[in-house]
Short mmCIF file of C-alpha atoms in Angstrom, two decimals:
data_model
loop_
_atom_site.label_atom_id
_atom_site.label_comp_id
_atom_site.label_asym_id
_atom_site.label_seq_id
_atom_site.Cartn_x
_atom_site.Cartn_y
_atom_site.Cartn_z
CA LYS A 1 28.72 24.51 9.01
CA ILE A 2 26.00 26.45 7.52
CA PHE A 3 26.47 24.85 4.16
CA PHE A 4 26.48 21.38 5.76
CA ALA A 5 23.24 22.19 7.67
CA ILE A 6 21.43 23.72 4.71
CA PHE A 7 22.48 20.92 2.37
CA HIS A 8 21.41 18.11 4.73
CA ALA A 9 18.18 19.77 5.67
CA VAL A 10 17.14 20.19 2.12
CA SER A 11 18.31 16.63 1.27
CA ALA A 12 16.27 15.20 4.22
CA PHE A 13 13.14 17.01 3.55
CA CYS A 14 13.12 16.28 -0.34
CA ASN A 15 14.06 12.57 0.72
CA ALA A 16 17.11 12.68 -1.46
CA GLY A 17 19.69 10.95 0.89
CA PHE A 18 22.53 12.78 -0.49
CA SER A 19 25.47 13.69 1.90
CA THR A 20 28.66 15.51 1.51
CA LEU A 21 30.27 13.11 3.83
CA THR A 22 32.00 9.72 2.79
CA GLY A 23 29.96 7.00 4.28
CA ASN A 24 26.90 9.07 4.55
CA LEU A 25 25.66 9.71 8.08
CA TYR A 26 27.94 6.78 9.22
CA HIS A 27 30.80 8.91 8.98
CA PRO A 28 32.96 8.72 12.36
CA GLY A 29 32.57 12.45 13.00
CA ILE A 30 28.80 12.51 13.14
CA ARG A 31 27.65 8.89 13.67
CA ASP A 32 27.38 9.74 17.55
CA LEU A 33 25.39 12.95 16.97
CA TYR A 34 21.93 11.58 18.00
CA GLY A 35 20.25 14.98 18.18
CA LEU A 36 21.21 15.48 14.49
CA GLN A 37 19.84 12.17 13.53
CA CYS A 38 16.51 12.97 15.19
CA TRP A 39 16.16 16.14 13.32
CA ILE A 40 17.02 14.67 10.03
CA ALA A 41 14.46 11.92 10.81
CA THR A 42 11.78 14.57 11.49
CA LEU A 43 12.42 16.36 8.19
CA ILE A 44 12.27 13.07 6.30
CA ILE A 45 8.84 12.30 7.89
CA LEU A 46 7.59 15.82 7.09
CA GLY A 47 8.82 15.71 3.57
CA GLY A 48 7.64 12.05 3.11
CA ILE A 49 4.02 12.38 3.99
CA GLY A 50 3.62 15.20 1.45
CA PHE A 51 2.32 18.74 1.13
CA PRO A 52 -1.24 17.79 0.97
CA ILE A 53 -1.14 16.13 4.32
CA LEU A 54 0.57 19.16 5.76
CA PHE A 55 -1.81 21.57 4.25
CA ASN A 56 -4.73 19.55 5.47
CA TYR A 57 -3.53 19.75 9.03
CA GLY A 58 -2.66 23.45 8.42
CA LYS A 59 -6.48 24.09 7.66
CA LEU A 60 -7.34 22.33 11.06
CA VAL A 61 -4.85 24.36 13.03
CA ASN A 62 -6.15 27.60 11.25
CA HIS A 63 -9.82 26.50 12.28
CA LYS A 64 -8.93 25.84 15.88
CA VAL A 65 -6.93 29.23 16.26
CA ARG A 66 -9.55 31.37 14.73
CA ASN A 67 -12.28 29.77 17.00
CA LEU A 68 -10.06 30.29 19.94
CA PHE A 69 -9.45 33.99 19.02
CA TYR A 70 -13.22 34.54 18.66
CA ARG A 71 -13.91 32.95 21.87
CA LEU A 72 -11.20 34.96 23.73
CA THR A 73 -12.38 38.26 22.20
CA GLY A 74 -16.00 37.64 23.02
CA SER A 75 -17.02 37.78 19.38
CA SER A 76 -20.23 36.33 18.33
CA LYS A 77 -18.60 35.09 15.05
CA ARG A 78 -17.75 31.52 15.30
CA MET A 79 -16.63 28.88 12.76
CA PRO A 80 -18.65 25.59 12.77
CA SER A 81 -16.96 23.13 14.90
CA HIS A 82 -18.67 19.95 13.55
CA VAL A 83 -16.95 20.33 10.11
CA ARG A 84 -14.73 17.27 9.08
CA ILE A 85 -11.52 19.14 8.03
CA VAL A 86 -9.07 16.16 8.27
CA ASN A 87 -9.91 14.09 5.24
CA THR A 88 -9.66 10.12 4.93
CA THR A 89 -6.30 10.19 3.11
CA THR A 90 -4.69 12.27 5.78
CA ARG A 91 -6.05 9.88 8.54
CA ILE A 92 -4.92 6.83 6.77
CA VAL A 93 -1.31 8.18 6.04
CA ILE A 94 -0.82 9.49 9.61
CA THR A 95 -2.21 6.31 11.23
CA ALA A 96 -0.03 3.96 9.05
CA THR A 97 2.95 6.05 9.31
CA LEU A 98 2.82 5.91 13.21
CA LEU A 99 2.23 2.19 13.19
CA LEU A 100 5.18 1.86 10.76
CA LEU A 101 7.46 3.98 12.89
CA VAL A 102 6.70 2.53 16.24
CA GLY A 103 6.85 -0.98 14.98
CA GLY A 104 9.99 -0.44 12.97
CA THR A 105 11.78 1.20 15.81
CA LEU A 106 10.75 -1.58 18.37
CA LEU A 107 11.72 -4.41 15.82
CA PHE A 108 15.04 -2.79 14.99
CA TRP A 109 15.90 -2.26 18.70
CA LEU A 110 14.85 -5.84 19.78
CA SER A 111 16.61 -7.62 16.94
CA GLU A 112 19.81 -5.60 16.63
CA ASN A 113 20.37 -4.94 20.28
CA ASN A 114 23.36 -7.28 20.41
CA ASN A 115 24.60 -6.38 16.89
CA CYS A 116 24.49 -2.90 15.40
CA LEU A 117 23.39 -1.36 18.69
CA ARG A 118 25.98 -3.17 20.87
CA GLY A 119 27.99 -0.66 23.09
CA LEU A 120 25.66 2.22 22.46
CA PRO A 121 24.09 4.03 25.20
CA LEU A 122 20.33 4.06 25.82
CA ARG A 123 19.59 7.26 23.97
CA GLY A 124 21.86 6.17 21.14
CA LYS A 125 20.10 2.89 20.74
CA LEU A 126 16.75 4.70 20.59
CA ALA A 127 18.04 7.43 18.18
CA VAL A 128 19.65 4.83 15.82
CA SER A 129 16.51 2.55 15.86
CA PHE A 130 14.14 5.36 15.16
CA PHE A 131 16.38 6.71 12.41
CA SER A 132 16.61 3.27 10.85
CA ALA A 133 12.80 2.87 10.89
CA VAL A 134 12.35 6.44 9.33
CA THR A 135 15.16 6.50 6.63
CA PRO A 136 13.46 3.86 4.15
CA ARG A 137 10.80 6.54 3.40
CA THR A 138 12.90 7.09 0.09
CA ALA A 139 15.52 8.99 2.20
CA GLY A 140 18.57 6.86 1.64
CA PHE A 141 20.52 7.98 4.69
CA ASN A 142 22.19 5.31 6.82
CA THR A 143 23.70 5.54 10.40
CA VAL A 144 24.76 1.76 10.42
CA ASP A 145 26.84 -0.38 8.30
CA LEU A 146 24.45 -2.22 6.19
CA THR A 147 27.13 -4.71 4.65
CA SER A 148 27.97 -5.98 8.09
CA SER A 149 24.46 -7.22 8.91
CA ALA A 150 22.54 -7.76 5.83
CA VAL A 151 24.81 -9.62 3.38
CA ASP A 152 23.86 -12.99 4.70
CA PHE A 153 20.13 -13.36 4.69
CA VAL A 154 18.75 -14.22 8.10
CA PRO A 155 14.94 -14.43 8.55
CA ASP A 156 14.90 -12.43 11.72
CA SER A 157 17.44 -9.81 10.83
CA PRO A 158 15.60 -6.46 10.74
CA ILE A 159 18.10 -4.78 8.43
CA ASP A 160 17.33 -7.42 5.87
CA VAL A 161 13.70 -8.08 6.52
CA ASP A 162 12.48 -4.79 8.01
CA ARG A 163 14.42 -2.55 5.72
CA ARG A 164 13.57 -4.42 2.48
CA PHE A 165 9.84 -4.77 3.04
CA ALA A 166 9.67 -1.26 4.62
CA LEU A 167 11.09 0.01 1.40
CA ILE A 168 8.38 -1.43 -0.73
CA TYR A 169 5.82 -0.47 1.89
CA ARG A 170 6.50 3.21 1.72
CA ARG A 171 7.27 4.06 -1.79
CA GLY A 172 7.00 1.19 -4.13
CA ILE A 173 3.60 0.44 -2.38
CA LYS A 174 2.17 3.41 -0.45
CA THR A 175 0.77 3.29 2.98
CA THR A 176 -2.67 4.07 1.64
CA THR A 177 -2.43 1.19 -0.97
CA ILE A 178 -1.48 -1.21 1.77
CA THR A 179 -4.20 -0.09 3.95
CA ILE A 180 -7.02 -0.52 1.49
CA ALA A 181 -5.77 -3.93 0.42
CA LEU A 182 -5.60 -5.16 4.03
CA LYS A 183 -9.13 -3.71 4.72
CA ASN A 184 -10.42 -5.40 1.58
CA ILE A 185 -8.96 -8.77 2.75
CA ILE A 186 -10.43 -8.42 6.21
CA ASN A 187 -13.92 -7.55 4.68
CA THR A 188 -13.63 -10.57 2.34
CA LEU A 189 -12.94 -12.86 5.30
CA ARG A 190 -15.87 -11.30 7.18
CA GLY A 191 -18.19 -11.36 4.28
CA LYS A 192 -18.65 -7.68 4.17
CA GLU A 193 -18.87 -5.96 0.85
CA LYS A 194 -18.39 -2.26 1.64
CA ILE A 195 -14.84 -0.83 2.34
CA GLU A 196 -15.34 1.52 5.20
CA ILE A 197 -12.30 3.44 6.84
CA PHE A 198 -12.83 6.15 9.42
CA LYS A 199 -16.65 6.33 8.82
CA ARG A 200 -16.12 6.83 5.14
CA GLN A 201 -16.99 4.31 2.35
CA LEU A 202 -14.30 3.95 -0.32
CA PRO A 203 -15.33 3.46 -4.02
CA SER A 204 -14.58 0.16 -5.77
CA GLU A 205 -11.99 1.94 -7.98
CA ASN A 206 -9.78 2.52 -5.09
CA VAL A 207 -9.78 -1.16 -4.21
CA ARG A 208 -9.07 -2.35 -7.77
CA ARG A 209 -6.30 0.23 -8.11
CA ALA A 210 -4.65 -0.89 -4.79
CA HIS A 211 -4.69 -4.62 -5.73
CA ALA A 212 -3.33 -3.71 -9.21
CA ILE A 213 -0.46 -1.71 -7.84
CA ILE A 214 0.51 -4.38 -5.32
CA LEU A 215 0.49 -7.21 -7.91
CA LEU A 216 2.33 -5.15 -10.57
CA SER A 217 5.01 -4.15 -8.03
CA ILE A 218 5.56 -7.79 -6.98
CA LEU A 219 5.80 -8.96 -10.63
CA TRP A 220 8.22 -6.04 -11.56
CA ILE A 221 10.40 -6.95 -8.51
CA GLY A 222 10.55 -10.46 -9.34
CA THR A 223 11.22 -9.98 -13.01
CA ALA A 224 13.86 -7.46 -12.28
CA THR A 225 15.57 -9.55 -9.68
CA CYS A 226 15.70 -12.54 -12.01
CA LEU A 227 17.09 -10.34 -14.86
CA VAL A 228 19.85 -8.98 -12.70
CA ALA A 229 20.77 -12.34 -11.35
CA PHE A 230 21.01 -13.58 -14.95
CA TRP A 231 23.30 -10.66 -16.13
CA VAL A 232 25.30 -10.34 -12.82
CA PRO A 233 25.72 -13.91 -11.54
CA GLU A 234 28.39 -12.91 -8.87
CA GLY A 235 25.85 -11.14 -6.70
CA SER A 236 23.84 -12.99 -4.20
CA VAL A 237 20.10 -13.20 -4.08
CA THR A 238 20.06 -11.02 -1.02
CA GLN A 239 22.12 -8.21 -2.56
CA ILE A 240 20.06 -8.36 -5.83
CA LEU A 241 16.75 -8.25 -4.21
CA PHE A 242 17.84 -5.49 -1.82
CA GLU A 243 19.10 -3.45 -4.77
CA VAL A 244 16.00 -3.95 -6.86
CA THR A 245 13.58 -3.25 -4.01
CA SER A 246 15.74 0.02 -3.17
CA ALA A 247 15.52 1.05 -6.66
CA ILE A 248 11.77 0.74 -7.17
CA SER A 249 11.16 2.39 -3.82
CA THR A 250 13.64 5.17 -4.98
CA VAL A 251 15.35 4.96 -1.64
CA GLY A 252 19.09 4.63 -2.59
CA LEU A 253 20.35 2.29 0.05
CA SER A 254 22.72 -0.43 -1.16
CA LEU A 255 24.81 -3.19 0.10
CA ASP A 256 27.89 -1.91 -1.72
CA PHE A 257 26.61 -4.01 -4.86
CA THR A 258 25.87 -0.99 -7.26
CA SER A 259 29.56 -0.71 -8.03
CA GLN A 260 29.55 -4.35 -9.17
CA LEU A 261 26.70 -4.09 -11.78
CA ASN A 262 27.67 -4.31 -15.41
CA THR A 263 25.93 -2.28 -18.12
CA ALA A 264 22.99 -4.64 -18.40
CA GLY A 265 22.54 -4.51 -14.63
CA LYS A 266 22.67 -0.70 -14.45
CA ILE A 267 20.05 -0.36 -17.18
CA ILE A 268 17.72 -2.67 -15.25
CA ILE A 269 18.18 -0.76 -12.14
CA SER A 270 17.85 2.45 -13.78
CA LEU A 271 14.57 1.38 -15.54
CA THR A 272 13.31 0.14 -12.02
CA MET A 273 14.06 3.53 -10.44
CA PHE A 274 12.18 5.24 -13.29
CA VAL A 275 9.20 2.94 -12.83
CA GLY A 276 9.25 3.50 -9.08
CA ARG A 277 9.32 7.29 -9.47
CA VAL A 278 6.72 7.50 -12.10
CA GLY A 279 4.44 4.82 -10.78
CA LEU A 280 3.48 1.52 -12.71
CA ILE A 281 -0.17 2.46 -13.11
CA THR A 282 0.60 5.93 -14.46
CA LEU A 283 3.29 4.63 -16.77
CA LEU A 284 1.14 1.71 -18.16
CA SER A 285 -1.89 4.06 -18.39
CA GLY A 286 0.12 6.19 -20.70
CA LEU A 287 1.18 3.24 -22.85
CA ILE A 288 -2.06 1.33 -23.03
CA PRO A 289 -5.05 3.16 -24.65
CA ARG A 290 -8.03 3.67 -22.41
CA GLN A 291 -11.30 1.95 -23.31
CA SER A 292 -14.18 4.07 -24.26
CA SER A 293 -17.53 3.86 -22.42
CA GLN A 294 -19.07 0.48 -22.65
CA SER A 295 -22.76 0.51 -23.58
CA TYR A 296 -23.42 -3.23 -22.72
CA THR A 297 -23.06 -5.60 -19.80
CA TYR A 298 -22.73 -9.44 -19.88
CA ALA A 299 -24.60 -11.72 -17.59
CA GLU A 300 -22.85 -12.29 -14.23
CA GLU A 301 -21.61 -15.87 -13.30
CA ASN A 302 -19.61 -16.77 -10.28
CA VAL A 303 -16.14 -18.44 -10.76
CA ILE A 304 -14.88 -21.10 -8.44
CA PHE A 305 -11.51 -20.40 -6.98
CA LYS A 306 -10.87 -23.65 -5.17
CA LYS A 307 -12.39 -27.11 -5.71
CA ALA A 308 -14.05 -28.10 -2.33
CA LYS A 309 -14.47 -31.60 -0.96
CA GLY A 310 -17.65 -33.06 -2.58
CA TYR A 311 -17.85 -30.43 -5.20
CA LYS A 312 -18.96 -32.84 -8.05
CA ARG A 313 -21.70 -34.37 -5.51
CA LYS A 314 -22.92 -30.89 -4.68
CA ALA A 315 -22.94 -29.90 -8.24
CA LYS A 316 -25.01 -32.90 -9.23
CA GLY A 317 -27.45 -32.14 -6.44
CA TYR A 318 -27.68 -28.52 -7.61
CA ARG A 319 -28.35 -29.83 -11.21
CA ARG A 320 -31.06 -32.25 -10.11
CA LYS A 321 -32.71 -29.57 -8.09
CA ALA A 322 -32.74 -27.18 -11.03
CA ILE A 323 -34.08 -29.94 -13.42
CA GLY A 324 -36.81 -30.74 -10.90
CA GLU A 325 -37.89 -27.09 -10.62
CA LYS A 326 -38.07 -26.71 -14.23
CA ARG A 327 -40.20 -29.78 -14.54
CA LYS A 328 -42.56 -28.42 -11.82
CA GLU A 329 -42.70 -25.16 -13.59
CA LYS A 330 -43.43 -26.86 -16.98
CA GLY A 331 -46.16 -28.97 -15.46
CA LYS A 332 -47.69 -25.93 -13.75
CA ASN A 333 -47.67 -24.14 -17.08
CA GLU A 334 -49.35 -27.06 -18.88
CA GLY A 335 -51.98 -27.32 -16.21
CA GLN A 336 -52.74 -23.56 -16.55
CA GLY A 337 -52.95 -24.13 -20.27
CA GLU A 338 -55.35 -27.02 -20.07
CA GLU A 339 -57.56 -24.87 -17.67
CA LYS A 340 -57.64 -22.00 -20.06
CA GLU A 341 -58.72 -24.30 -22.83
CA GLU A 342 -61.59 -25.81 -20.88
CA ALA A 343 -62.66 -22.22 -19.91
CA LYS A 344 -62.70 -21.36 -23.67
CA ARG A 345 -64.75 -24.41 -24.53
CA GLY A 346 -67.28 -23.55 -21.73
CA LYS A 347 -67.54 -19.86 -23.07
CA ARG A 348 -68.19 -21.22 -26.54
CA LYS A 349 -70.98 -23.57 -25.33
CA GLY A 350 -72.67 -20.93 -23.35
CA THR A 351 -72.65 -18.62 -26.33
CA HIS A 352 -74.13 -21.35 -28.67
CA PHE A 353 -77.22 -21.88 -26.51
#
């Protein structure tokens, strides 16, 4: 029991997903231990958000405790209370994680109430739903039979839709990346230029990096899915897409399709796991030489993304307006030149007399 507890605690906190039991945590002996599932889910969350977030909150707790101690002892020494200790990254990660956990739990519960959760008590449904919303944080544990609900693609099946895209959301594409990208989209629709989150303005480099990560991840998932489908034609699209998404997210969940992969399929999945672990931007930055500082800039010009109705008519109107303004400017300059010539002639005549 001690070895079992230590092994699974380390595996959960490290988000490894390894288990000594056949069938993972869906083993008949522990699938109904809902308290164990909640503890493992808590360790997965703490290990998933990372040490920087934990240390940041540790500083906040230390600040509050020391101020409380000084207040109780009547000491005049106080730490400033207006200091912003919790940084923007921590606020984004915690907020997005809470939204994902609450939304994923409710979605799983409502959609699987008559399927995977059938026959379970109320606390069992809550524990399994919560665990199933947490485990895609690269954990790889499972307390339900994935193959019984996710083999045939159903658009409103949470094990298929919620898990697959939650996998991409947490590791393949991090919560901070998604948050910045969504905020940029909202600002674009509202016509706002600056990206502001929690009363802090984000640099444009963060926005460009977020969109690059999302685009590269989608391209890699699509390419890897097509390659695996070509080399392993006996697999369904749902199984292959689930396997590739799980690989790039370094989660480890599968629909019992890994054993059906041939050599080419295993190589593609292995490369996808490596790319997901290292990061596409980091990997490509190491392969592509970085550009030195650029000492020049070109003139800016707007690019038309969509041809609107009456575009040619508006363009002609703009051109005519521009030509008219140029003609007016030219006539004005010519008139000023004539006045200068007349002024010069008058000066010459006055000097002669």
